[in-house]
Amino acid sequence: SPILKQMNSTLRITRRAADRLRAGHLWVYRSDIEQAEDTLAPGALVTVVDSRKIPLGTALYSTTSQIAARIVSRSPALTREQYLADLKIRIRDAHVYRRHLVKAELLHDFFWMVISPTPGPAEASKRIDAQRLIFAEADNLPGIIVDRYNDLIIVQLLIQGTAQDDVRKVLAETLHEYNYPRYEPITIWERPDPRIRELENLPAAPTTPLFTDSTSPEPPTTTTFTLNNLRFHYDASAGQKTGAFLDQRLNYEAAARHVLASSHTERALDVCTYQGGFALHLARVCSHVTGIDQSRSALEAADRNLALNPALSARCEVDWVEADAFALLRALDDAARNPAAAETLPLAPGPFDAIVLDPPAFAKSKRATEGALRGYKELNLRAIRLLAPGGTLITCSCSHHVSLAEFTEVLAAAAADAHRRVQLLEVRAAAPDHPEILTLPETRYLKCLICRVD
């Protein structure tokens, strides 16, 4: 083949893997490889071919990950220069898409302000200064995640082919160009995920910013940002992943809206509150909100976020409890049937008017799915028992190995075991700045079910 003669290296894969790529998937697992050249370097661009040596596209190769290659172009034999040129175009496209989202939200806010002269929690106008700018494969940019928090932009380079200085240079230049609309100073930091760095055998990230035009002697690593008219702290040197859970932004608002509509707004419980995202939104509509997390540092951050929003404390009693979610829900459930057991609890037992379950991913691999489903059932069973009739359950899973169907089945089984009728009001996913690709089910990782419990 004339095309194959131009290739520096190829990766031959199984028929089943080739069929998956032709159907729109972007990953080649190590178990899919039939033949790879011994000279493949970490992060090399390789042409992926099927068993008949028909080219399927160009991918970034990893020498260590179980995802051995990620398709970056359907064209074979892509050079590094062509790949970097494509990066610029795709970053621009991602920016255009986010700009569209911002316009759509502003139009939504304007509509509600016109028909509702006194905006409520769901209708209040929002300043958008925190957003996911690049979502890896979902933006056709495998191995790259970028979030913006006000004047800080946080970059994660997740694979050997992107954790390179030439990619950093393109990102710094292009992100600065497209995220400098009002001539406000920004600083761009690379923040590696320690687990991914170990899996991909990546070198240490730069200790200086990829870009800054701040006039401060030391480039800033902290800021405050706004979600749904609530203010939050951000610290680039602390927290999980890139920082805050921006994917839950619209689910925070939806939770408060449904709880307000239920007219059951006395006591709310936010389980695995992290830095208080759901708790602070529920404080807009409830009289008493308790956030639970086993991380003291997360709860300290949540309390700082509460202090940033003094109007919440003026209308709602908010407290934080450091505890294991499973142990505390089990104890609350036991105390509901045995009042004497309540004396040792850090908060009064139920019933609660609203409960949020937003645990970390239980299934980090396919093998862990069965255990994850048991964990989700345990949490949801206890929560359903603790809810007052007419109460609202907001239950989430961020495990992409657990499908929406499996998660819904778990909730149904928990409802049956609790002998409660549970009405499904709304099925939600990640905010649209975390787009899903239909041919890549891994991008549909977040499930948020909002229910009414009779």
XYZ file of C-alpha atoms in Angstrom:
454
model
C 0.000 0.000 0.000
C 1.405 3.465 -0.891
C 0.028 4.809 2.379
C 1.704 2.153 4.478
C 5.057 2.899 2.864
C 4.870 6.390 4.350
C 4.374 5.106 7.891
C 7.097 5.173 10.511
C 5.299 2.664 12.749
C 2.104 0.640 12.834
C -0.062 -1.041 15.408
C -2.021 -4.059 14.179
C -5.172 -4.844 16.146
C -7.765 -7.602 16.313
C -10.854 -7.684 14.157
C -13.136 -7.025 17.117
C -11.111 -3.956 18.091
C -11.120 -2.726 14.482
C -14.905 -3.066 14.349
C -15.144 -1.033 17.556
C -13.032 1.780 16.075
C -15.069 1.773 12.868
C -18.199 2.173 15.016
C -16.758 5.375 16.493
C -14.866 4.280 19.594
C -11.433 5.840 20.124
C -9.535 3.413 22.371
C -7.297 0.437 21.648
C -6.751 -1.760 24.689
C -3.486 -3.624 25.156
C -5.356 -6.906 24.823
C -6.513 -5.743 21.347
C -3.002 -5.625 19.907
C -1.958 -8.376 17.497
C 1.398 -6.899 16.612
C 3.337 -3.823 17.654
C 6.780 -2.746 16.562
C 9.460 -3.114 19.221
C 10.747 0.386 18.583
C 7.547 2.231 19.586
C 8.450 5.088 21.902
C 6.285 6.386 24.769
C 3.718 8.794 23.332
C 4.584 8.009 19.712
C 2.113 8.642 16.915
C 1.271 5.280 15.350
C -0.933 4.227 12.480
C -3.492 1.685 13.626
C -4.270 -1.058 11.085
C -6.604 -4.037 11.106
C -5.567 -7.645 10.534
C -5.595 -7.017 6.753
C -3.322 -3.987 7.242
C -6.063 -1.538 6.265
C -5.396 1.806 8.050
C -7.941 2.911 10.628
C -6.302 6.171 11.730
C -3.498 7.646 13.790
C -3.240 7.182 17.547
C -1.068 8.268 20.468
C 0.641 5.192 21.884
C 1.288 4.414 25.549
C 3.900 1.891 26.632
C 2.350 1.296 30.074
C -1.406 1.950 30.136
C -4.046 -0.703 29.538
C -5.436 1.784 27.011
C -2.512 1.270 24.664
C -3.570 3.783 22.009
C -6.071 6.630 21.590
C -7.206 7.663 18.137
C -6.440 11.326 17.397
C -7.194 11.301 13.669
C -8.959 9.056 11.178
C -6.161 9.903 8.746
C -3.191 7.496 8.813
C 0.486 8.456 9.101
C -0.165 11.782 10.866
C 3.046 13.655 11.659
C 3.708 15.403 14.970
C 3.481 18.781 13.217
C 0.070 17.869 11.785
C -1.104 16.656 15.177
C -0.092 19.955 16.830
C -1.853 21.911 14.080
C -4.990 19.838 14.693
C -4.720 20.637 18.413
C -5.039 24.357 17.725
C -8.133 23.834 15.596
C -9.791 21.543 18.126
C -9.070 23.871 21.052
C -10.728 26.642 19.046
C -13.727 24.388 18.342
C -14.018 23.547 22.052
C -13.953 27.262 22.846
C -16.696 28.012 20.295
C -18.869 25.266 21.809
C -18.435 26.651 25.356
C -19.207 30.159 24.134
C -22.459 28.780 22.718
C -23.270 27.236 26.118
C -22.694 30.551 27.891
C -25.020 32.341 25.453
C -27.689 29.673 25.933
C -27.534 30.073 29.723
C -27.701 33.848 29.513
C -30.779 33.565 27.296
C -32.287 31.156 29.828
C -31.628 33.658 32.636
C -33.077 36.543 30.623
C -36.213 34.526 29.924
C -36.753 33.803 33.613
C -36.044 37.384 34.631
C -38.724 38.573 32.180
C -41.451 36.170 33.334
C -40.410 36.196 37.010
C -39.679 39.742 38.246
C -38.471 38.325 41.596
C -36.079 35.532 40.701
C -36.012 32.473 42.948
C -33.051 30.135 43.532
C -33.423 28.449 40.149
C -34.076 31.617 38.217
C -31.385 33.897 39.596
C -29.031 35.318 37.014
C -25.641 33.641 37.030
C -22.151 34.833 36.360
C -20.247 32.074 34.584
C -16.587 32.175 35.526
C -15.962 28.455 36.102
C -16.248 25.904 33.328
C -14.643 22.834 31.812
C -12.890 24.096 28.706
C -11.612 20.784 27.289
C -12.977 17.323 28.066
C -10.470 14.949 26.448
C -12.053 12.544 23.921
C -15.423 14.303 24.188
C -13.785 17.353 22.564
C -11.694 15.253 20.168
C -8.632 15.991 22.321
C -7.667 12.668 23.942
C -5.427 12.895 26.964
C -6.176 16.565 27.731
C -8.495 18.061 30.365
C -8.711 21.788 31.055
C -10.846 23.618 33.632
C -11.188 27.323 34.279
C -11.809 28.836 37.716
C -12.121 32.582 37.289
C -8.538 33.778 36.644
C -6.908 30.325 36.937
C -6.817 27.705 34.181
C -5.890 24.182 35.246
C -4.478 21.712 32.713
C -4.219 17.941 33.064
C -2.102 16.015 30.543
C -3.131 12.423 31.043
C -1.091 10.339 28.606
C 2.477 10.012 27.375
C 1.664 11.605 24.024
C 0.244 14.806 25.530
C 2.528 15.273 28.553
C 5.067 16.869 26.211
C 6.527 20.373 25.982
C 5.224 20.946 22.440
C 1.654 20.232 23.597
C 2.130 22.500 26.623
C 3.267 25.319 24.338
C 0.241 24.970 22.040
C -2.147 24.821 24.997
C -0.635 27.852 26.728
C -0.737 29.997 23.602
C -4.173 28.929 22.411
C -5.915 28.935 25.805
C -4.579 32.401 26.510
C -5.802 33.649 23.156
C -9.350 32.336 23.629
C -9.766 33.006 27.363
C -8.642 36.589 27.532
C -11.831 38.341 26.388
C -11.832 41.196 28.893
C -8.076 41.614 29.213
C -8.126 40.152 32.713
C -4.906 38.485 33.890
C -4.953 34.691 33.846
C -2.525 32.042 35.047
C -2.323 28.563 33.523
C -1.084 25.727 35.751
C -0.499 22.099 34.908
C -1.777 19.876 37.671
C -1.123 16.141 37.164
C -3.356 13.414 38.543
C -0.967 11.344 40.742
C -2.703 8.043 39.930
C -2.675 8.670 36.168
C 0.906 9.878 36.308
C 1.910 6.570 37.909
C -0.105 4.460 35.437
C 1.349 6.291 32.435
C 4.862 6.567 33.904
C 4.861 10.312 33.266
C 7.673 12.665 34.308
C 7.044 15.362 36.891
C 5.003 18.311 35.675
C 6.543 21.796 35.480
C 6.623 23.617 38.812
C 6.153 26.990 37.134
C 2.966 28.070 35.339
C 2.551 27.326 31.653
C 1.524 30.980 31.312
C 0.849 33.959 33.541
C 0.309 37.653 33.019
C -0.351 38.275 36.693
C 1.552 41.212 38.151
C 1.949 39.459 41.521
C 5.512 38.566 42.589
C 4.376 34.935 42.950
C 1.970 33.477 40.349
C -1.416 32.961 42.044
C -2.570 29.447 42.948
C -5.828 30.414 44.679
C -8.931 32.260 43.597
C -12.681 32.452 44.147
C -15.194 31.496 41.485
C -18.954 31.560 41.052
C -21.422 28.730 40.453
C -25.130 29.547 40.240
C -24.557 32.833 42.078
C -22.720 31.127 44.940
C -19.042 31.793 45.586
C -16.442 29.073 46.155
C -12.751 28.964 46.982
C -10.339 27.248 44.619
C -6.807 26.150 45.514
C -4.718 24.686 42.702
C -2.476 22.927 45.206
C -5.248 21.019 47.022
C -8.392 19.013 46.447
C -9.381 16.215 44.095
C -8.580 16.045 40.381
C -8.626 19.588 38.987
C -10.467 20.963 42.010
C -14.238 21.408 42.138
C -16.879 19.184 40.612
C -17.987 21.422 37.763
C -19.858 18.519 36.179
C -22.486 18.746 38.978
C -23.113 22.470 38.495
C -26.611 22.206 36.995
C -27.483 19.223 39.194
C -26.815 21.385 42.261
C -29.412 23.835 40.985
C -31.883 21.106 39.998
C -31.656 19.533 43.451
C -32.557 22.809 45.158
C -35.392 23.380 42.687
C -36.969 19.971 43.318
C -36.628 20.224 47.096
C -38.260 23.662 47.061
C -41.128 22.351 44.903
C -41.701 19.449 47.300
C -42.622 21.828 50.158
C -40.563 19.556 52.457
C -37.726 21.913 53.274
C -36.896 21.546 56.967
C -33.931 19.136 57.246
C -31.526 18.108 54.484
C -28.556 15.743 54.561
C -25.697 15.946 52.024
C -23.708 12.697 52.154
C -20.147 12.881 50.778
C -20.470 16.641 50.596
C -16.775 17.196 49.700
C -16.496 21.014 49.604
C -20.219 21.629 50.117
C -21.575 21.919 46.577
C -25.001 20.344 47.134
C -25.183 21.453 50.781
C -24.769 25.153 50.003
C -27.325 25.004 47.199
C -29.827 23.252 49.499
C -29.171 25.933 52.130
C -30.952 28.351 49.797
C -34.238 26.495 50.281
C -33.948 24.451 53.509
C -33.957 25.453 57.181
C -31.231 23.051 58.341
C -28.562 21.343 56.204
C -25.919 18.888 57.391
C -22.966 17.976 55.197
C -21.137 14.688 55.846
C -17.657 13.739 54.676
C -14.845 11.589 56.021
C -12.239 14.173 54.970
C -11.624 16.897 57.536
C -9.801 19.050 54.982
C -12.789 18.836 52.618
C -15.143 19.940 55.399
C -12.832 22.820 56.291
C -12.995 23.912 52.656
C -16.793 23.567 52.733
C -16.927 25.808 55.809
C -14.767 28.419 54.071
C -17.170 28.294 51.131
C -20.094 28.823 53.501
C -18.333 31.876 54.920
C -18.064 33.282 51.385
C -21.879 33.268 51.197
C -23.104 34.950 54.415
C -26.684 35.180 53.174
C -26.956 31.398 53.495
C -26.028 31.375 57.181
C -28.567 34.130 57.785
C -31.462 31.987 56.554
C -30.294 28.395 57.171
C -28.462 26.468 59.893
C -25.581 24.639 58.230
C -23.280 22.209 60.009
C -20.625 19.691 59.026
C -20.005 16.180 60.342
C -16.775 14.257 59.836
C -17.820 10.615 59.418
C -17.775 7.567 57.186
C -20.921 7.669 55.029
C -21.768 3.969 55.364
C -21.247 3.872 59.121
C -23.204 7.050 59.839
C -26.179 6.199 57.609
C -26.336 2.746 59.200
C -26.279 4.317 62.674
C -28.962 6.858 61.738
C -31.124 4.080 60.318
C -30.720 1.999 63.484
C -31.516 5.010 65.673
C -34.720 5.641 63.735
C -35.974 2.264 65.009
C -34.204 2.399 68.397
C -34.316 5.944 69.831
C -31.911 5.031 72.630
C -29.138 4.591 70.034
C -29.516 8.232 68.990
C -27.728 9.490 72.101
C -24.294 8.700 70.668
C -24.923 10.199 67.208
C -23.380 13.507 66.070
C -26.766 14.642 64.729
C -30.415 13.918 65.358
C -31.756 10.896 63.430
C -34.336 11.197 60.680
C -36.721 11.642 59.164
C -35.075 14.000 56.693
C -36.843 16.036 54.026
C -34.020 15.705 51.486
C -30.954 13.490 51.199
C -28.139 13.792 48.673
C -25.860 10.828 47.945
C -22.819 11.850 45.904
C -20.057 9.336 46.726
C -16.737 9.027 44.884
C -16.469 6.443 42.113
C -16.917 2.982 43.622
C -15.919 1.113 40.442
C -12.542 2.218 39.125
C -12.342 -0.969 37.015
C -14.811 -3.390 35.444
C -13.859 -6.025 38.020
C -15.000 -3.702 40.806
C -18.531 -3.289 39.398
C -20.209 -5.976 41.506
C -18.873 -4.524 44.746
C -19.807 -1.015 43.611
C -23.419 -2.056 43.014
C -23.594 -3.484 46.535
C -22.227 -0.214 47.911
C -24.733 1.890 45.984
C -27.601 -0.302 47.170
C -26.499 -0.031 50.801
C -26.338 3.783 50.703
C -29.640 4.175 48.857
C -31.480 1.680 51.059
C -30.480 3.574 54.202
C -31.312 6.949 52.651
C -34.758 5.838 51.484
C -35.569 4.568 54.979
C -34.450 7.861 56.525
C -36.558 10.104 54.268
C -39.885 11.528 55.410
C -42.915 10.783 53.217
C -42.783 13.214 50.314
C -39.049 13.721 50.789
C -36.547 14.122 47.966
C -33.665 11.769 47.197
C -30.863 13.022 44.957
C -28.589 10.053 44.254
C -25.493 10.085 42.054
C -22.909 7.742 40.573
C -19.746 8.875 38.815
C -18.529 5.313 38.027
C -18.520 4.939 34.240
C -18.283 1.154 34.687
C -21.777 1.300 36.265
C -24.361 2.006 33.586
C -27.475 4.104 34.043
C -29.594 0.947 33.720
C -27.587 -0.827 36.436
C -27.732 2.189 38.728
C -31.495 2.507 38.257
C -31.962 -1.213 38.980
C -29.992 -0.819 42.220
C -32.228 2.060 43.276
C -35.346 0.025 42.465
C -34.039 -2.902 44.527
C -33.296 -0.571 47.448
C -36.816 0.869 47.248
C -38.332 -2.624 47.276
C -36.262 -3.688 50.277
C -37.222 -0.495 52.125
C -40.919 -1.084 51.317
C -41.214 2.505 50.051
C -42.694 3.773 46.807
C -40.062 5.817 44.977
C -41.068 8.051 42.074
C -38.364 8.960 39.565
C -38.755 12.680 38.842
C -35.712 13.382 36.686
C -32.662 11.643 35.241
C -29.694 13.966 34.828
C -26.088 13.736 33.708
C -23.042 15.989 33.687
C -23.330 19.660 32.736
C -23.071 20.253 28.962
C -19.502 21.565 29.241
C -18.763 17.842 29.869
C -20.340 16.614 26.599
C -21.106 12.955 25.931
C -20.139 11.149 22.740
C -22.692 8.529 21.738
C -20.046 6.205 20.317
C -17.856 6.500 23.426
C -19.984 5.386 26.394
C -17.133 6.148 28.803
C -17.981 9.848 28.412
C -21.367 9.169 30.037
C -20.014 8.604 33.508
C -22.180 10.803 35.763
C -25.700 9.726 36.652
C -27.924 11.876 38.860
C -31.395 10.591 39.718
C -33.858 12.875 41.508
C -36.692 11.012 43.212
C -39.690 11.486 45.483
C -40.086 8.964 48.284
C -43.621 8.254 49.571
